[in-house]
Amino acid sequence: MSTFTPRGVIAQHPAIRDDIGDLTTRRPLPGPGLDQLDPFLFLNHHGPQVYSANNRGLPFGPHPHRGFETVTFILEGSLAHADSADHQSVIHAGGVQWMTAGSGIVHAEISPPEFLREGGPLEILQLWINLPARLKMSEPRYTGLQRTAIPTIALAGGGELNLIAGECEGQRGPVESLTDVFMSTLRLPAGASHTLSAPAGRQVFLYVVSGEIAVAGQAVKSRHLIELDRAGDGVELEASDDARLIFGHAEVIDEPVVSHGPFVMNTREEIAAAIDDYQAGRFGGLAQ
C-alpha cells in the first residue's frame, strides 16, 4: 500500500496551436496564465504528423542558446544534431537529446538525409530547463541517447517508465543533470494505475502527450500540461485510455528570469552581453 501523500491538481494548461511553417506545433508553456513552471521554461510539441517523401524536414538550422538546458524527446521519426562544441548525432524514435547550452552554444536540429528522402511519421517534443545563476556560464555539453540506452522500468500498476535522469526503483538514468533533475517518459495502458514519487517542495513537470488519464482522481486532458501543488510527495495516475506522458521534477530556482529569444539569463545586462558575444562569434560555429 502506498505511503505517498498525493499532490493535488492546480490547473490544466492546454497546448496552444502555433505551427512553424508546415511543422504542426503546439505549446503549453509558456501560455495564458503560466509564464513558467520554475525551473521549467518552455515546451514545444511538434506533430504527430506524417511527412511525404522528398520533404524539407525540420526548420531548425543553426541558432544560439545560453543560460539553460534543452531536452528533446524523439517519439517518432529521427533528428540530426550538430553543435559548435563538435557534437554530432542522429537520434531515432524513442531516443532523447540533452544539451546544456551553458555559457553559449550554436546548434542545429534538422532531419537527416534518409528522412528527407523517404519521409515518415514525426513527433518530437523539446523542453527548456532553466539553470541557476551559478551554473548559467557552465561549459556546454551534450548527450544523445538512443532508445536502447534508456532504462525501462515496469510499473507495478501496469505500464512502463523510461528513466532518462535521476533515480527510480534502484536504477539511475544515463543523464547526470547539473541540477539533479528527474526526467522520464511513461506509457500507461488503459486501466493502469500508479503513484509516482515526487519529493515535497520540488516542482513537478507532467505533460500528457496523448491519451486520457486521471491525476489525483481528477480527469485531465491530452496535450495539457498539468500544474500540481508542491505539498505532497506523490503523483497518483490512472489511465482510462492508452496514454503517453512526460514526467519530471526539479528543485525550484526562485531567481529572476529574463529571456530574449534563445537566451535565458537573470538580468537585461546579461542578455545584452549574450547578444554581443554571439554576434562577435564567441559561441563558435558549426563545421561546414
Short mmCIF file of C-alpha atoms in Angstrom, two decimals:
data_model
loop_
_atom_site.label_atom_id
_atom_site.label_comp_id
_atom_site.label_asym_id
_atom_site.label_seq_id
_atom_site.Cartn_x
_atom_site.Cartn_y
_atom_site.Cartn_z
CA MET A 1 0.00 0.00 0.00
CA SER A 2 1.34 3.41 -0.97
CA THR A 3 2.56 5.70 1.79
CA PHE A 4 2.74 8.71 -0.52
CA THR A 5 0.76 11.86 0.14
CA PRO A 6 -0.79 12.73 -3.23
CA ARG A 7 -0.36 16.13 -4.82
CA GLY A 8 -3.46 17.95 -6.00
CA VAL A 9 -4.13 19.41 -9.42
CA ILE A 10 -3.99 23.22 -9.51
CA ALA A 11 -4.73 23.73 -13.21
CA GLN A 12 -4.57 22.18 -16.68
CA HIS A 13 -2.82 24.27 -19.31
CA PRO A 14 -3.65 23.45 -22.94
CA ALA A 15 -1.03 23.27 -25.66
CA ILE A 16 -1.89 26.17 -27.98
CA ARG A 17 -1.52 25.58 -31.73
CA ASP A 18 1.33 27.65 -33.18
CA ASP A 19 2.62 25.98 -36.36
CA ILE A 20 6.12 26.68 -37.66
CA GLY A 21 5.78 26.57 -41.44
CA ASP A 22 4.44 23.12 -42.29
CA LEU A 23 5.51 21.73 -38.90
CA THR A 24 2.49 21.11 -36.68
CA THR A 25 3.37 22.73 -33.34
CA ARG A 26 1.55 23.12 -30.03
CA ARG A 27 2.89 24.93 -26.96
CA PRO A 28 1.56 24.66 -23.39
CA LEU A 29 4.46 26.57 -21.83
CA PRO A 30 4.60 29.50 -21.73
CA GLY A 31 0.91 30.03 -22.23
CA PRO A 32 -2.06 32.03 -20.97
CA GLY A 33 -1.82 32.22 -17.19
CA LEU A 34 1.51 30.40 -16.95
CA ASP A 35 4.78 32.16 -17.80
CA GLN A 36 6.95 29.39 -16.37
CA LEU A 37 6.84 26.40 -14.04
CA ASP A 38 10.14 27.13 -12.30
CA PRO A 39 12.61 25.76 -13.39
CA PHE A 40 10.71 24.50 -16.47
CA LEU A 41 10.52 27.32 -19.02
CA PHE A 42 9.21 26.15 -22.38
CA LEU A 43 7.73 23.15 -24.16
CA ASN A 44 7.11 22.72 -27.88
CA HIS A 45 5.15 19.68 -29.08
CA HIS A 46 5.81 19.05 -32.79
CA GLY A 47 3.48 16.64 -34.59
CA PRO A 48 2.27 13.99 -34.70
CA GLN A 49 2.25 14.21 -38.48
CA VAL A 50 3.46 12.26 -41.50
CA TYR A 51 5.97 13.73 -43.94
CA SER A 52 5.89 12.73 -47.59
CA ALA A 53 8.95 11.59 -49.50
CA ASN A 54 11.35 14.32 -50.67
CA ASN A 55 10.30 16.72 -47.89
CA ARG A 56 12.13 19.75 -46.47
CA GLY A 57 12.22 18.35 -42.94
CA LEU A 58 12.63 20.28 -39.73
CA PRO A 59 13.37 24.02 -39.99
CA PHE A 60 15.75 24.43 -37.06
CA GLY A 61 19.04 25.39 -38.70
CA PRO A 62 21.99 26.86 -36.77
CA HIS A 63 20.91 29.08 -33.85
CA PRO A 64 22.41 30.05 -30.47
CA HIS A 65 21.47 29.38 -26.84
CA ARG A 66 22.82 30.49 -23.47
CA GLY A 67 21.81 30.02 -19.83
CA PHE A 68 19.65 26.87 -19.79
CA GLU A 69 19.31 23.25 -20.94
CA THR A 70 17.24 21.66 -23.69
CA VAL A 71 15.75 18.16 -23.51
CA THR A 72 14.44 16.81 -26.80
CA PHE A 73 12.20 13.72 -26.89
CA ILE A 74 12.07 11.95 -30.27
CA LEU A 75 8.83 9.95 -30.10
CA GLU A 76 8.56 9.26 -33.83
CA GLY A 77 10.93 9.93 -36.69
CA SER A 78 14.57 10.96 -36.32
CA LEU A 79 16.60 14.06 -35.52
CA ALA A 80 20.12 15.10 -36.57
CA HIS A 81 22.06 17.27 -34.10
CA ALA A 82 25.26 19.25 -34.65
CA ASP A 83 26.74 21.98 -32.46
CA SER A 84 29.68 24.35 -32.07
CA ALA A 85 31.19 22.13 -29.34
CA ASP A 86 31.77 19.44 -32.02
CA HIS A 87 28.93 17.12 -31.01
CA GLN A 88 27.07 15.30 -33.78
CA SER A 89 24.44 12.58 -33.71
CA VAL A 90 21.32 11.20 -35.35
CA ILE A 91 18.78 10.07 -32.74
CA HIS A 92 15.87 7.83 -33.71
CA ALA A 93 12.40 7.14 -32.31
CA GLY A 94 12.41 6.56 -28.55
CA GLY A 95 15.67 8.44 -28.05
CA VAL A 96 16.47 11.66 -26.21
CA GLN A 97 18.89 14.56 -26.60
CA TRP A 98 20.02 16.53 -23.53
CA MET A 99 22.02 19.67 -24.23
CA THR A 100 23.46 22.11 -21.70
CA ALA A 101 23.78 25.43 -23.52
CA GLY A 102 25.53 26.96 -20.52
CA SER A 103 27.89 29.77 -21.48
CA GLY A 104 26.87 29.61 -25.11
CA ILE A 105 26.45 27.18 -27.99
CA VAL A 106 25.27 27.21 -31.59
CA HIS A 107 23.38 24.12 -32.70
CA ALA A 108 21.21 22.81 -35.49
CA GLU A 109 18.33 20.32 -35.20
CA ILE A 110 17.34 19.10 -38.62
CA SER A 111 16.03 15.99 -40.32
CA PRO A 112 18.71 13.55 -41.51
CA PRO A 113 19.05 12.78 -45.25
CA GLU A 114 17.18 9.48 -45.01
CA PHE A 115 14.11 11.19 -43.52
CA LEU A 116 14.25 13.96 -46.13
CA ARG A 117 14.36 11.36 -48.86
CA GLU A 118 11.82 8.84 -47.55
CA GLY A 119 9.58 10.82 -45.16
CA GLY A 120 7.50 9.11 -42.48
CA PRO A 121 5.86 9.82 -39.12
CA LEU A 122 7.30 12.51 -36.88
CA GLU A 123 6.57 13.58 -33.29
CA ILE A 124 9.17 15.48 -31.27
CA LEU A 125 8.95 17.49 -28.06
CA GLN A 126 11.50 19.96 -26.73
CA LEU A 127 11.63 21.14 -23.12
CA TRP A 128 13.76 24.02 -21.80
CA ILE A 129 15.01 23.77 -18.21
CA ASN A 130 16.48 26.83 -16.52
CA LEU A 131 19.88 26.91 -14.84
CA PRO A 132 20.55 28.89 -11.64
CA ALA A 133 22.82 31.93 -11.86
CA ARG A 134 25.80 29.97 -10.51
CA LEU A 135 25.58 27.50 -13.42
CA LYS A 136 24.48 29.66 -16.35
CA MET A 137 28.03 30.01 -17.64
CA SER A 138 28.83 26.28 -17.36
CA GLU A 139 30.75 24.63 -20.16
CA PRO A 140 28.35 23.45 -22.88
CA ARG A 141 27.76 19.72 -23.11
CA TYR A 142 25.57 17.26 -24.97
CA THR A 143 24.27 13.71 -24.52
CA GLY A 144 22.47 11.87 -27.30
CA LEU A 145 20.70 8.66 -26.26
CA GLN A 146 19.15 6.03 -28.48
CA ARG A 147 16.16 4.14 -27.13
CA THR A 148 18.29 1.15 -26.14
CA ALA A 149 20.42 3.32 -23.82
CA ILE A 150 17.44 4.41 -21.70
CA PRO A 151 16.43 2.01 -18.88
CA THR A 152 12.84 0.75 -18.90
CA ILE A 153 11.18 0.15 -15.53
CA ALA A 154 7.98 -1.90 -15.37
CA LEU A 155 5.43 -0.20 -13.11
CA ALA A 156 3.62 -2.36 -10.57
CA GLY A 157 0.23 -0.95 -11.55
CA GLY A 158 0.82 -1.52 -15.27
CA GLY A 159 2.79 0.36 -17.90
CA GLU A 160 6.43 1.39 -18.04
CA LEU A 161 8.72 4.28 -17.19
CA ASN A 162 11.72 5.15 -19.34
CA LEU A 163 14.31 6.66 -16.98
CA ILE A 164 16.34 9.48 -18.54
CA ALA A 165 17.75 11.30 -15.48
CA GLY A 166 17.57 10.69 -11.73
CA GLU A 167 16.80 7.57 -9.70
CA CYS A 168 13.80 5.23 -9.70
CA GLU A 169 13.41 1.82 -8.07
CA GLY A 170 17.13 1.32 -7.62
CA GLN A 171 18.08 2.36 -11.14
CA ARG A 172 19.71 5.58 -12.35
CA GLY A 173 19.15 7.31 -15.63
CA PRO A 174 22.06 7.81 -18.04
CA VAL A 175 21.95 11.65 -17.92
CA GLU A 176 23.66 13.32 -14.96
CA SER A 177 21.83 16.63 -14.66
CA LEU A 178 23.70 19.65 -13.31
CA THR A 179 20.74 20.44 -11.05
CA ASP A 180 19.55 16.95 -10.05
CA VAL A 181 16.57 16.99 -12.41
CA PHE A 182 14.48 13.82 -12.56
CA MET A 183 13.15 13.17 -16.08
CA SER A 184 11.26 10.29 -17.66
CA THR A 185 8.69 9.28 -20.22
CA LEU A 186 5.80 6.95 -19.40
CA ARG A 187 3.44 4.65 -21.23
CA LEU A 188 0.28 3.66 -19.37
CA PRO A 189 -2.18 1.19 -20.92
CA ALA A 190 -5.89 1.66 -20.28
CA GLY A 191 -6.68 0.56 -16.73
CA ALA A 192 -3.17 1.08 -15.37
CA SER A 193 -2.72 2.98 -12.11
CA HIS A 194 0.43 4.02 -10.32
CA THR A 195 1.69 6.57 -7.79
CA LEU A 196 4.98 8.17 -8.78
CA SER A 197 7.42 9.56 -6.23
CA ALA A 198 7.80 13.36 -6.33
CA PRO A 199 9.58 14.70 -3.21
CA ALA A 200 7.71 17.50 -1.44
CA GLY A 201 8.79 21.01 -2.41
CA ARG A 202 10.11 20.06 -5.84
CA GLN A 203 8.35 21.29 -8.95
CA VAL A 204 6.64 18.54 -10.93
CA PHE A 205 6.53 18.60 -14.73
CA LEU A 206 3.67 16.46 -16.07
CA TYR A 207 2.59 16.71 -19.71
CA VAL A 208 0.00 14.42 -21.27
CA VAL A 209 1.28 13.74 -24.78
CA SER A 210 -1.65 11.51 -25.71
CA GLY A 211 -4.46 9.52 -24.11
CA GLU A 212 -6.82 10.18 -21.23
CA ILE A 213 -5.81 9.87 -17.57
CA ALA A 214 -6.83 10.95 -14.09
CA VAL A 215 -4.38 12.70 -11.76
CA ALA A 216 -5.28 12.56 -8.06
CA GLY A 217 -8.74 11.44 -9.15
CA GLN A 218 -9.28 14.40 -11.49
CA ALA A 219 -9.74 13.75 -15.20
CA VAL A 220 -7.10 15.52 -17.26
CA LYS A 221 -6.86 16.00 -20.99
CA SER A 222 -4.44 15.04 -23.70
CA ARG A 223 -1.98 17.75 -24.84
CA HIS A 224 -2.28 19.54 -21.49
CA LEU A 225 0.42 20.50 -19.00
CA ILE A 226 -0.79 19.57 -15.51
CA GLU A 227 0.17 22.03 -12.78
CA LEU A 228 0.35 20.36 -9.36
CA ASP A 229 0.76 21.68 -5.84
CA ARG A 230 4.10 21.13 -4.09
CA ALA A 231 2.77 19.90 -0.72
CA GLY A 232 2.56 16.16 -1.37
CA ASP A 233 5.27 13.66 -2.25
CA GLY A 234 3.46 11.54 -4.83
CA VAL A 235 1.57 11.82 -8.11
CA GLU A 236 -1.42 9.48 -8.50
CA LEU A 237 -2.08 8.42 -12.08
CA GLU A 238 -4.84 6.27 -13.54
CA ALA A 239 -5.25 5.73 -17.28
CA SER A 240 -8.70 5.42 -18.81
CA ASP A 241 -7.13 5.16 -22.26
CA ASP A 242 -3.67 4.21 -23.52
CA ALA A 243 -1.58 7.21 -22.51
CA ARG A 244 1.86 8.65 -23.06
CA LEU A 245 3.33 11.22 -20.66
CA ILE A 246 6.44 13.19 -19.82
CA PHE A 247 7.09 13.22 -16.08
CA GLY A 248 9.85 15.01 -14.23
CA HIS A 249 10.60 17.06 -11.16
CA ALA A 250 13.29 19.51 -10.04
CA GLU A 251 14.24 21.98 -7.34
CA VAL A 252 12.69 25.43 -7.68
CA ILE A 253 15.36 28.01 -8.53
CA ASP A 254 13.42 31.12 -7.43
CA GLU A 255 15.60 33.67 -9.22
CA PRO A 256 14.75 36.46 -11.69
CA VAL A 257 14.23 35.18 -15.24
CA VAL A 258 14.98 37.48 -18.17
CA SER A 259 14.61 35.84 -21.56
CA HIS A 260 15.17 37.13 -25.06
CA GLY A 261 14.66 34.64 -27.85
CA PRO A 262 17.25 31.89 -27.42
CA PHE A 263 18.89 33.39 -24.30
CA VAL A 264 17.68 32.99 -20.69
CA MET A 265 19.57 34.94 -18.03
CA ASN A 266 18.92 36.83 -14.76
CA THR A 267 19.32 40.43 -15.92
CA ARG A 268 18.88 42.52 -19.07
CA GLU A 269 22.58 43.35 -18.94
CA GLU A 270 23.38 39.62 -19.17
CA ILE A 271 21.07 39.32 -22.17
CA ALA A 272 22.88 42.21 -23.88
CA ALA A 273 26.20 40.50 -23.17
CA ALA A 274 24.89 37.23 -24.65
CA ILE A 275 23.84 39.01 -27.84
CA ASP A 276 27.21 40.77 -28.09
CA ASP A 277 29.12 37.52 -27.52
CA TYR A 278 27.09 35.66 -30.14
CA GLN A 279 27.41 38.42 -32.74
CA ALA A 280 31.17 38.58 -32.09
CA GLY A 281 31.46 34.84 -32.82
CA ARG A 282 32.37 33.85 -29.24
CA PHE A 283 29.87 30.97 -29.29
CA GLY A 284 31.77 29.38 -32.16
CA GLY A 285 30.12 27.95 -35.25
CA LEU A 286 29.20 24.70 -36.98
CA ALA A 287 31.69 22.88 -39.17
CA GLN A 288 30.68 23.03 -42.82
#
